[in-house]
């Protein structure tokens, strides 16, 4: 089966495929990492859109009234497993059908207006009409576009920048093996760049190719190169993602791709990592494409795209803040700078520990003079529903951390905020790593008969024998319940081991972070430690300041089966709420 179109992925998330086509699609997903990434990005977008539109919760009564008018379409949600070093395998059990018609979970972005229910997210895909351009032209100087394709982008910031005249027409193409690769438009400001690409056959018909090699972890040849006007290749700084082990870097993975229903491919990446000082950005950049494979077709497609930065640079405003504060928990924060660009807002914050080396994190809000939230940042380790993030650009991959001599520098990105607002930075919670004494002795014979619950500082964890979910709809032929790895040709290999189901109910002061797998250690009654462990978080919920979650634990290479599994944790994350510190960011107009 060839790679999936976005139409197929959307139909899959809405559960509109037949049983046969669903099985075929899931079988393909089981071994295609590229399509897994596409599905994951689409689910990220749905969640981001829901969070962006529903800043204020509706009353339960209004919720019920609106939900009662909707058809009960189930939504397939890709639940990502907790990050495990050197583990990026697709697990069939990670997809579940969720009949959850709450707005954030369904991500159907319903807007109530004059008694009408409108879904602008999906309407933009259904109603968008794009114009085709000739593809046999050489690169022309960038020109403004009256009705830019980028105006139909799913990202609100890129869409707004295109609407405000920052999209440029650039017809640059290359043809080989009967396939023509064309760059049609570009939008760039000092923070990020977005391009519209198309692939067509000899008759000008769009091709259904997803460029798997763009994200192939074994492909270390760069497809994209950015140069200055003098031809010097620009090299970005590498962000440090705390909590993840450093692995070999695929030079193409920093580019994000989104395919729309008309076959256009939106290519996006941040530009900030190339320049430690935005004033150093040249007036013109050149993006070069060197593609050697389109799907299964090998060839050579080289395209050079000029990018005029002058207009966007003029429209970008940076304000130095340089206000610092040390919290009672020993976390020092220095709010350095804010930048307003046509497509995004960037906050730069330095942080360091003044007490010990324990992990610390934080949340904050950007509010106007009336207290309305314009944007909010939260630790990316927070469980989905517990996260306070608001108006954040989740698709931008440069939203991590650069290590510095005495700490780290955080880069946070928000969708555009009106500069006429009076904007204040308000610190929210501080998260600290503190001591724990969790210990669960699990007698495997006893687990066959009953669940075992253990508690530490208000955190309850219940363990039980893993059994197949009787309500599970996904059932790909050839796969029973278990954990699989895959050969390079996509052939599945079932891993042998022991599966253990668990449920966590966190205490009031415990930060609802996906840190369980990081802190847990598993041994048997003889002291043997098991390192080949994978953790899966299948369901999460967050109510009244407390989080619950369910998942499973897979212990590989456990034969012969021990009498006991002993799970311990010496650390946990604690949330300290409502830290009182504010900083003026912008006075407004």
Coordinates of C-alpha atoms in Angstrom, one line a residue:
X1 CA 0.0 0.0 0.0
X2 CA 1.4 3.4 -1.0
X3 CA 1.6 6.2 1.6
X4 CA -1.6 7.9 2.8
X5 CA -3.1 11.1 1.7
X6 CA -4.3 13.7 4.2
X7 CA -7.8 13.0 3.0
X8 CA -7.4 9.4 4.1
X9 CA -5.9 10.4 7.5
X10 CA -8.7 12.8 8.2
X11 CA -11.3 10.2 7.2
X12 CA -9.5 7.7 9.5
X13 CA -9.5 10.1 12.5
X14 CA -13.3 10.7 11.9
X15 CA -13.9 6.9 11.6
X16 CA -15.4 7.2 8.1
X17 CA -13.5 4.4 6.5
X18 CA -15.0 0.9 5.9
X19 CA -13.8 -1.9 8.1
X20 CA -11.7 -3.3 5.2
X21 CA -10.1 0.0 4.4
X22 CA -9.5 0.7 8.1
X23 CA -7.6 -2.6 8.4
X24 CA -5.6 -1.9 5.3
X25 CA -4.7 1.6 6.6
X26 CA -3.7 0.4 10.1
X27 CA -1.7 -2.4 8.6
X28 CA 0.2 0.2 6.6
X29 CA 0.7 2.4 9.7
X30 CA 2.1 -0.6 11.6
X31 CA 5.3 -0.4 9.6
X32 CA 5.4 3.1 7.9
X33 CA 7.1 5.6 10.2
X34 CA 6.4 8.4 7.8
X35 CA 2.7 8.0 7.9
X36 CA 2.8 7.6 11.6
X37 CA 4.5 11.0 11.8
X38 CA 1.8 12.5 9.5
X39 CA -1.0 11.1 11.7
X40 CA 0.7 12.3 14.8
X41 CA 1.1 15.8 13.4
X42 CA -2.6 15.9 12.4
X43 CA -3.7 14.9 15.9
X44 CA -1.3 17.5 17.3
X45 CA -3.0 20.1 15.1
X46 CA -6.5 19.1 16.1
X47 CA -5.6 19.4 19.8
X48 CA -3.8 22.7 19.2
X49 CA -6.8 24.1 17.3
X50 CA -9.2 23.0 20.1
X51 CA -7.0 24.6 22.7
X52 CA -6.7 27.9 20.7
X53 CA -10.4 28.3 20.1
X54 CA -11.7 27.3 23.5
X55 CA -9.8 29.5 25.9
X56 CA -12.8 29.8 28.3
X57 CA -14.7 26.6 29.3
X58 CA -18.4 26.5 28.6
X59 CA -20.9 25.7 31.3
X60 CA -21.8 22.0 31.7
X61 CA -25.4 22.8 30.7
X62 CA -24.3 24.5 27.5
X63 CA -21.9 21.7 26.8
X64 CA -24.7 19.1 27.0
X65 CA -27.0 21.2 24.8
X66 CA -24.5 21.6 22.0
X67 CA -23.2 18.0 22.2
X68 CA -26.8 16.8 22.0
X69 CA -27.1 18.4 18.6
X70 CA -24.0 16.5 17.2
X71 CA -23.9 13.2 15.5
X72 CA -22.0 10.7 17.6
X73 CA -19.0 10.3 15.3
X74 CA -16.2 8.6 17.1
X75 CA -12.8 10.3 16.9
X76 CA -9.6 8.2 16.6
X77 CA -6.9 9.7 18.8
X78 CA -3.3 8.7 18.5
X79 CA -2.1 8.4 22.1
X80 CA 1.7 8.8 22.1
X81 CA 3.6 6.6 24.5
X82 CA 5.8 8.3 27.1
X83 CA 9.2 9.1 25.5
X84 CA 11.6 6.2 25.9
X85 CA 15.3 6.6 24.8
X86 CA 16.0 4.8 21.5
X87 CA 12.4 3.7 21.1
X88 CA 10.2 5.1 18.3
X89 CA 8.2 2.1 17.3
X90 CA 4.6 2.2 16.3
X91 CA 2.4 0.2 18.6
X92 CA -1.0 -1.0 17.4
X93 CA -2.4 -0.7 20.8
X94 CA -1.6 3.0 20.8
X95 CA -4.6 3.8 18.6
X96 CA -8.0 3.6 20.3
X97 CA -11.4 4.8 19.2
X98 CA -12.6 7.4 21.7
X99 CA -16.3 8.5 21.7
X100 CA -15.4 11.6 23.6
X101 CA -17.5 14.5 22.3
X102 CA -16.0 17.1 24.6
X103 CA -14.6 19.9 22.4
X104 CA -10.9 19.7 23.3
X105 CA -10.8 15.9 22.8
X106 CA -12.8 15.9 19.6
X107 CA -11.0 18.9 18.3
X108 CA -13.9 19.8 16.0
X109 CA -13.7 23.5 16.9
X110 CA -17.4 24.1 17.1
X111 CA -18.3 27.8 17.1
X112 CA -21.8 28.9 18.3
X113 CA -23.0 31.9 16.2
X114 CA -26.6 32.9 15.5
X115 CA -27.8 29.4 16.3
X116 CA -25.5 27.9 13.6
X117 CA -22.8 25.3 14.3
X118 CA -19.8 25.9 12.2
X119 CA -16.5 24.0 12.0
X120 CA -13.9 26.4 10.5
X121 CA -11.1 24.0 10.7
X122 CA -12.6 21.4 8.5
X123 CA -14.4 24.0 6.4
X124 CA -11.0 25.4 5.5
X125 CA -10.1 22.0 4.0
X126 CA -13.5 21.4 2.3
X127 CA -14.0 24.8 0.8
X128 CA -10.5 25.9 0.1
X129 CA -10.0 26.5 -3.6
X130 CA -6.5 26.9 -4.9
X131 CA -5.3 28.1 -8.3
X132 CA -2.7 26.2 -10.3
X133 CA 0.3 27.9 -11.8
X134 CA 2.5 27.0 -14.8
X135 CA 5.4 24.7 -13.7
X136 CA 7.8 25.1 -16.6
X137 CA 9.2 28.4 -15.6
X138 CA 12.5 29.2 -14.0
X139 CA 12.6 31.0 -10.7
X140 CA 11.3 34.5 -11.1
X141 CA 11.9 37.4 -8.6
X142 CA 9.5 37.1 -5.7
X143 CA 6.3 39.0 -6.2
X144 CA 3.3 39.7 -3.9
X145 CA 0.3 37.4 -4.3
X146 CA -3.2 38.6 -4.5
X147 CA -4.8 35.4 -3.3
X148 CA -2.0 33.4 -1.8
X149 CA -2.3 29.7 -1.2
X150 CA -0.6 30.2 2.2
X151 CA -3.7 32.1 3.2
X152 CA -5.3 28.7 3.5
X153 CA -2.5 27.3 5.8
X154 CA -3.8 25.6 8.9
X155 CA -1.4 27.6 11.1
X156 CA -3.1 30.9 12.1
X157 CA 0.2 32.8 12.2
X158 CA 1.3 31.8 8.8
X159 CA -2.2 32.4 7.5
X160 CA -2.3 35.9 9.0
X161 CA 1.2 36.8 7.6
X162 CA 0.0 35.7 4.1
X163 CA -3.2 37.8 4.5
X164 CA -1.1 40.8 5.5
X165 CA 0.9 40.7 2.3
X166 CA 4.0 38.7 3.3
X167 CA 3.4 35.8 0.9
X168 CA 5.4 35.9 -2.3
X169 CA 5.0 34.1 -5.5
X170 CA 8.1 32.0 -6.5
X171 CA 7.8 29.6 -9.5
X172 CA 10.8 27.4 -9.3
X173 CA 10.7 23.9 -10.7
X174 CA 12.7 20.8 -11.7
X175 CA 11.6 17.8 -13.7
X176 CA 13.0 14.2 -13.8
X177 CA 11.5 10.8 -14.4
X178 CA 8.3 12.4 -15.5
X179 CA 7.8 14.0 -12.1
X180 CA 7.9 17.8 -11.7
X181 CA 8.7 19.4 -8.3
X182 CA 7.6 23.0 -8.0
X183 CA 7.9 25.7 -5.3
X184 CA 5.0 28.1 -5.8
X185 CA 5.0 30.5 -2.8
X186 CA 7.1 31.5 0.1
X187 CA 6.4 33.4 3.4
X188 CA 9.4 34.2 5.6
X189 CA 10.0 36.4 8.6
X190 CA 12.9 36.3 11.1
X191 CA 11.3 33.6 13.1
X192 CA 10.1 31.0 10.5
X193 CA 9.6 30.2 6.9
X194 CA 6.8 28.4 5.0
X195 CA 6.7 27.3 1.4
X196 CA 4.0 25.8 -0.9
X197 CA 5.3 22.9 -3.0
X198 CA 3.6 20.6 -5.6
X199 CA 4.4 17.4 -7.3
X200 CA 2.8 16.6 -10.7
X201 CA 3.1 14.1 -13.5
X202 CA 3.7 14.7 -17.2
X203 CA 0.1 15.7 -17.7
X204 CA 0.1 18.2 -14.8
X205 CA -1.9 15.9 -12.6
X206 CA -1.0 16.1 -8.8
X207 CA 0.9 13.1 -7.6
X208 CA 0.0 11.3 -4.4
X209 CA 3.6 11.1 -3.0
X210 CA 4.5 11.9 0.6
X211 CA 8.3 12.1 0.3
X212 CA 9.0 9.3 2.8
X213 CA 12.8 9.9 2.4
X214 CA 12.4 13.4 3.8
X215 CA 11.9 11.9 7.3
X216 CA 13.7 8.6 6.9
X217 CA 15.9 8.2 9.9
X218 CA 18.5 6.3 7.8
X219 CA 18.7 9.1 5.3
X220 CA 21.4 11.6 6.4
X221 CA 21.7 13.5 3.2
X222 CA 20.2 17.0 3.6
X223 CA 17.3 17.8 1.2
X224 CA 17.2 21.4 2.3
X225 CA 20.1 23.9 2.5
X226 CA 19.8 27.6 3.4
X227 CA 22.5 30.0 2.1
X228 CA 23.0 33.7 2.3
X229 CA 23.3 35.8 -0.9
X230 CA 27.0 35.2 -1.1
X231 CA 26.5 31.4 -1.1
X232 CA 27.6 30.7 2.4
X233 CA 25.8 27.7 3.9
X234 CA 24.0 28.6 7.2
X235 CA 24.2 26.1 10.0
X236 CA 21.5 26.2 12.7
X237 CA 22.3 25.7 16.4
X238 CA 20.9 22.5 17.8
X239 CA 18.3 22.7 20.5
X240 CA 18.6 20.5 23.6
X241 CA 15.4 18.7 24.5
X242 CA 15.7 18.0 28.2
X243 CA 14.5 14.5 29.1
X244 CA 15.6 13.0 25.9
X245 CA 18.9 11.3 25.1
X246 CA 20.9 12.8 22.3
X247 CA 20.6 10.6 19.1
X248 CA 21.9 10.9 15.6
X249 CA 20.3 14.0 14.0
X250 CA 18.4 13.6 10.7
X251 CA 19.2 16.9 8.9
X252 CA 15.7 17.0 7.3
X253 CA 13.6 16.4 10.5
X254 CA 13.6 20.1 11.5
X255 CA 11.3 20.8 8.5
X256 CA 7.6 20.1 9.0
X257 CA 5.3 19.1 6.2
X258 CA 1.5 19.4 5.9
X259 CA -0.4 18.1 2.9
X260 CA -3.8 19.6 2.0
X261 CA -6.7 18.1 0.1
X262 CA -5.7 19.7 -3.2
X263 CA -2.3 18.0 -3.1
X264 CA -0.2 21.0 -2.2
X265 CA 2.5 20.4 0.4
X266 CA 3.3 23.1 2.9
X267 CA 6.9 23.0 4.0
X268 CA 7.7 24.8 7.3
X269 CA 10.6 25.4 9.6
X270 CA 11.9 27.9 12.1
X271 CA 14.7 30.3 11.1
X272 CA 15.6 31.6 14.6
X273 CA 18.1 28.9 15.3
X274 CA 20.3 30.3 12.4
X275 CA 20.8 33.7 14.0
X276 CA 21.6 34.4 17.7
X277 CA 21.0 38.0 16.8
X278 CA 18.0 38.9 14.6
X279 CA 19.7 42.0 13.4
X280 CA 22.3 39.8 11.6
X281 CA 19.6 38.3 9.3
X282 CA 20.5 39.2 5.7
X283 CA 18.1 40.9 3.4
X284 CA 18.0 37.9 1.2
X285 CA 18.3 34.1 1.8
X286 CA 18.4 31.3 -0.7
X287 CA 16.7 27.9 0.0
X288 CA 18.1 25.1 -2.1
X289 CA 16.3 21.7 -2.6
X290 CA 18.2 18.6 -3.6
X291 CA 15.8 15.7 -3.7
X292 CA 17.0 12.3 -4.9
X293 CA 13.9 10.3 -4.3
X294 CA 10.1 10.9 -4.7
X295 CA 8.3 8.0 -3.1
X296 CA 9.9 5.0 -4.8
X297 CA 11.1 7.0 -7.8
X298 CA 14.8 7.8 -7.9
X299 CA 16.0 10.9 -9.8
X300 CA 17.4 14.4 -9.3
X301 CA 15.3 17.4 -8.5
X302 CA 17.3 20.5 -7.7
X303 CA 15.5 23.8 -7.0
X304 CA 16.8 27.2 -5.8
X305 CA 14.4 29.6 -4.2
X306 CA 15.2 33.3 -3.4
X307 CA 13.7 34.6 -0.2
X308 CA 13.4 38.4 0.2
X309 CA 13.5 39.2 3.9
X310 CA 13.5 43.0 3.8
X311 CA 9.7 43.6 4.3
X312 CA 9.4 41.1 7.1
X313 CA 12.5 42.4 8.9
X314 CA 11.0 45.9 8.9
X315 CA 7.8 44.6 10.3
X316 CA 9.5 42.7 13.1
X317 CA 9.9 44.4 16.5
X318 CA 12.1 43.2 19.3
X319 CA 11.9 44.6 22.9
X320 CA 14.5 44.0 25.6
X321 CA 13.1 43.2 29.0
X322 CA 15.9 41.9 31.2
X323 CA 13.9 41.4 34.4
X324 CA 14.9 38.5 36.8
X325 CA 13.4 36.8 39.8
X326 CA 14.4 33.9 42.0
X327 CA 11.5 31.8 43.2
X328 CA 11.3 30.4 46.8
X329 CA 12.1 27.0 45.2
X330 CA 15.5 28.2 44.0
X331 CA 14.6 28.7 40.3
X332 CA 16.0 31.8 38.8
X333 CA 14.2 33.2 35.8
X334 CA 15.4 36.1 33.6
X335 CA 12.8 37.3 31.1
X336 CA 15.2 38.5 28.4
X337 CA 13.4 39.5 25.3
X338 CA 10.2 39.5 23.3
X339 CA 9.9 39.6 19.5
X340 CA 6.8 40.4 17.5
X341 CA 7.1 39.0 13.9
X342 CA 4.4 38.8 11.2
X343 CA 3.7 35.1 11.8
X344 CA 4.7 34.6 15.5
X345 CA 5.7 36.0 18.9
X346 CA 8.9 34.8 20.5
X347 CA 9.7 34.9 24.3
X348 CA 13.3 34.3 25.4
X349 CA 13.7 33.3 29.1
X350 CA 16.9 32.3 30.8
X351 CA 16.7 29.9 33.8
X352 CA 19.1 28.4 36.3
X353 CA 19.1 26.6 39.6
X354 CA 20.3 28.5 42.7
X355 CA 19.7 25.5 44.9
X356 CA 21.0 22.1 43.9
X357 CA 20.7 20.3 40.6
X358 CA 17.2 18.9 40.9
X359 CA 14.9 19.3 37.9
X360 CA 12.8 22.5 37.9
X361 CA 10.3 23.8 35.4
X362 CA 7.7 26.6 35.3
X363 CA 4.5 28.0 33.6
X364 CA 3.4 31.5 32.9
X365 CA 0.8 33.6 31.2
X366 CA 0.8 36.7 29.0
X367 CA -2.1 38.8 30.0
X368 CA -3.6 42.2 28.9
X369 CA -4.6 45.1 31.2
X370 CA -8.0 43.4 31.8
X371 CA -6.5 40.1 32.9
X372 CA -7.4 38.2 29.7
X373 CA -4.9 35.6 28.7
X374 CA -3.2 36.3 25.4
X375 CA -0.9 33.3 25.6
X376 CA 0.3 30.8 28.1
X377 CA 3.3 28.5 28.4
X378 CA 3.5 25.3 30.4
X379 CA 6.0 22.5 30.7
X380 CA 5.9 20.2 27.7
X381 CA 6.0 17.2 30.2
X382 CA 2.5 18.1 31.5
X383 CA -0.2 15.5 30.7
X384 CA -2.5 16.9 27.9
X385 CA -5.5 18.0 29.8
X386 CA -3.5 19.4 32.7
X387 CA -1.4 21.6 30.5
X388 CA -2.1 25.4 30.8
X389 CA -0.7 26.1 27.3
X390 CA -2.7 28.7 25.3
X391 CA -2.1 30.2 21.9
X392 CA 1.2 28.3 21.6
X393 CA 2.7 27.3 18.2
X394 CA 3.0 23.6 18.9
X395 CA 4.2 22.7 15.4
X396 CA 7.3 24.9 15.6
X397 CA 10.1 22.4 16.3
X398 CA 12.5 25.1 17.7
X399 CA 10.7 25.4 21.0
X400 CA 13.2 23.7 23.2
X401 CA 16.3 24.8 25.1
X402 CA 19.8 25.9 24.4
X403 CA 22.3 25.1 27.2
X404 CA 24.3 28.0 28.5
X405 CA 27.3 28.2 30.9
X406 CA 25.2 28.8 34.0
X407 CA 21.8 27.3 33.0
X408 CA 19.6 27.2 29.9
X409 CA 17.9 29.6 27.5
X410 CA 14.2 28.8 26.6
X411 CA 12.6 29.8 23.4
X412 CA 8.8 29.9 23.5
X413 CA 6.5 30.7 20.5
X414 CA 3.0 32.0 20.4
X415 CA 0.6 32.8 17.6
X416 CA 0.6 36.6 16.7
X417 CA -0.5 38.9 19.5
X418 CA -1.8 42.4 18.8
X419 CA 0.9 44.9 19.9
X420 CA -1.7 47.5 20.7
X421 CA -2.4 45.4 23.9
X422 CA -0.8 46.2 27.2
X423 CA 1.0 42.9 27.9
X424 CA 2.3 41.6 31.2
X425 CA 4.3 38.4 32.0
X426 CA 2.7 36.6 35.0
X427 CA 4.5 33.6 36.5
X428 CA 2.2 30.7 37.2
X429 CA 3.5 27.4 38.7
X430 CA 6.9 26.2 39.6
X431 CA 7.6 22.5 39.3
X432 CA 10.4 20.9 41.4
X433 CA 11.8 17.4 41.5
X434 CA 11.6 16.1 45.1
X435 CA 12.2 12.9 47.1
X436 CA 9.7 10.0 46.9
X437 CA 9.6 6.6 48.6
X438 CA 7.3 4.7 46.3
X439 CA 7.6 0.9 46.4
X440 CA 5.2 -1.7 44.9
X441 CA 5.9 -5.4 45.4
X442 CA 3.9 -7.2 42.8
X443 CA 3.4 -10.9 43.4
X444 CA 2.7 -12.2 39.9
X445 CA 0.6 -15.1 41.1
X446 CA -1.5 -12.8 43.2
X447 CA -2.0 -10.4 40.2
X448 CA -3.6 -13.3 38.3
X449 CA -6.5 -13.0 40.8
X450 CA -6.6 -9.4 42.0
X451 CA -5.2 -5.9 41.6
X452 CA -2.6 -4.5 43.9
X453 CA -2.6 -0.8 45.0
X454 CA 0.3 1.1 46.6
X455 CA 0.4 4.7 47.8
X456 CA 3.1 7.4 48.4
X457 CA 2.5 11.0 49.5
X458 CA -1.1 10.9 48.1
X459 CA -0.2 9.2 44.8
X460 CA -2.1 5.9 44.3
X461 CA -0.9 3.4 41.7
X462 CA -3.0 0.2 41.0
X463 CA -1.5 -2.7 39.1
X464 CA -3.3 -5.6 37.5
X465 CA -2.8 -8.4 35.0
X466 CA -2.9 -7.0 31.5
X467 CA -5.9 -8.2 29.5
X468 CA -7.3 -7.3 26.1
X469 CA -9.7 -4.3 26.2
X470 CA -13.1 -5.9 25.3
X471 CA -14.3 -2.5 23.9
X472 CA -11.3 -2.1 21.6
X473 CA -12.4 -1.7 18.0
X474 CA -9.0 -1.7 16.3
X475 CA -8.1 -5.2 15.4
X476 CA -5.6 -5.6 12.5
X477 CA -5.5 -9.1 11.1
X478 CA -2.2 -10.8 11.9
X479 CA -1.7 -8.9 15.2
X480 CA -2.8 -10.1 18.6
X481 CA -2.3 -8.1 21.7
X482 CA 1.4 -7.5 22.2
X483 CA 4.4 -5.3 21.4
X484 CA 6.0 -5.3 18.0
X485 CA 9.2 -4.1 16.3
X486 CA 9.6 -4.0 12.6
X487 CA 12.3 -5.0 10.1
X488 CA 13.5 -2.5 7.5
X489 CA 11.1 -4.1 5.0
X490 CA 8.1 -3.6 7.3
X491 CA 7.8 -7.2 8.5
X492 CA 6.5 -7.2 12.1
X493 CA 8.3 -9.1 14.9
X494 CA 6.4 -9.7 18.0
X495 CA 8.5 -9.0 21.1
X496 CA 8.4 -11.5 24.0
X497 CA 7.9 -10.2 27.5
X498 CA 5.5 -9.5 30.3
X499 CA 2.7 -6.9 30.1
X500 CA 1.4 -5.2 33.2
X501 CA -1.5 -2.8 33.3
X502 CA -1.6 0.2 35.7
X503 CA -3.6 3.2 36.8
X504 CA -2.3 6.3 38.5
X505 CA -4.2 8.7 40.7
X506 CA -2.0 11.6 41.6
X507 CA -2.1 13.6 44.8
X508 CA -3.2 17.2 45.0
X509 CA 0.4 18.6 45.0
X510 CA 1.9 16.2 42.5
X511 CA 2.6 17.7 39.2
X512 CA 0.6 15.8 36.5
X513 CA 3.6 15.2 34.3
X514 CA 4.4 12.2 32.1
X515 CA 7.5 11.3 34.2
X516 CA 6.5 7.9 35.5
X517 CA 8.7 6.0 33.2
X518 CA 11.6 8.2 33.9
X519 CA 11.4 7.6 37.7
X520 CA 10.3 4.0 37.9
X521 CA 12.9 1.2 38.4
X522 CA 11.9 -2.5 38.0
X523 CA 13.6 -5.4 39.6
X524 CA 12.7 -8.9 40.7
X525 CA 12.8 -10.6 44.1
X526 CA 16.5 -11.6 43.5
X527 CA 17.5 -8.0 42.8
X528 CA 17.9 -8.4 39.0
X529 CA 17.2 -5.1 37.3
X530 CA 15.2 -5.0 34.0
X531 CA 16.2 -2.2 31.6
X532 CA 14.3 -3.3 28.5
X533 CA 11.1 -1.7 29.5
X534 CA 8.5 0.3 27.5
X535 CA 5.7 2.4 29.0
X536 CA 2.4 3.2 27.3
X537 CA 0.0 5.9 28.5
X538 CA -3.4 5.1 26.9
X539 CA -5.9 7.5 28.7
X540 CA -5.5 10.6 30.8
X541 CA -7.9 12.9 32.7
X542 CA -7.5 16.0 34.8
X543 CA -10.2 17.3 37.2
X544 CA -10.1 19.6 40.2
X545 CA -6.4 19.9 40.1
X546 CA -5.7 16.2 40.1
X547 CA -4.7 13.9 37.3
X548 CA -5.5 10.2 36.6
X549 CA -4.0 8.1 33.8
X550 CA -4.1 4.5 32.6
X551 CA -1.5 2.6 30.7
X552 CA 0.7 -0.5 30.6
X553 CA 4.2 -1.5 31.2
X554 CA 6.1 -4.0 29.0
X555 CA 9.1 -5.9 30.4
X556 CA 11.2 -7.6 27.6
X557 CA 13.6 -10.5 28.1
X558 CA 12.0 -11.6 31.4
X559 CA 12.1 -15.4 30.8
X560 CA 11.9 -17.3 33.1
X561 CA 9.1 -15.3 34.7
X562 CA 10.1 -14.2 38.3
X563 CA 7.8 -14.6 41.3
X564 CA 7.8 -10.9 41.9
X565 CA 8.3 -7.6 40.1
X566 CA 9.3 -4.7 42.4
X567 CA 8.6 -1.2 41.2
X568 CA 10.3 1.7 43.0
X569 CA 10.7 5.5 42.6
X570 CA 12.8 7.8 44.7
X571 CA 11.7 11.0 43.0
X572 CA 8.6 12.8 41.9
X573 CA 7.6 16.2 40.5
X574 CA 5.7 18.6 42.8
X575 CA 3.7 21.7 41.6
X576 CA 4.0 25.0 43.5
X577 CA 1.0 27.1 42.4
X578 CA 0.4 30.9 42.1
X579 CA 3.9 32.2 42.5
X580 CA 3.5 36.0 42.8
X581 CA 5.7 37.7 40.1
X582 CA 4.8 39.9 37.2
X583 CA 6.8 41.8 34.6
X584 CA 5.5 44.5 32.1
X585 CA 6.2 43.3 28.6
X586 CA 4.5 46.0 26.4
X587 CA 2.6 49.2 27.3
X588 CA 0.3 49.0 24.3
X589 CA -0.9 51.9 22.2

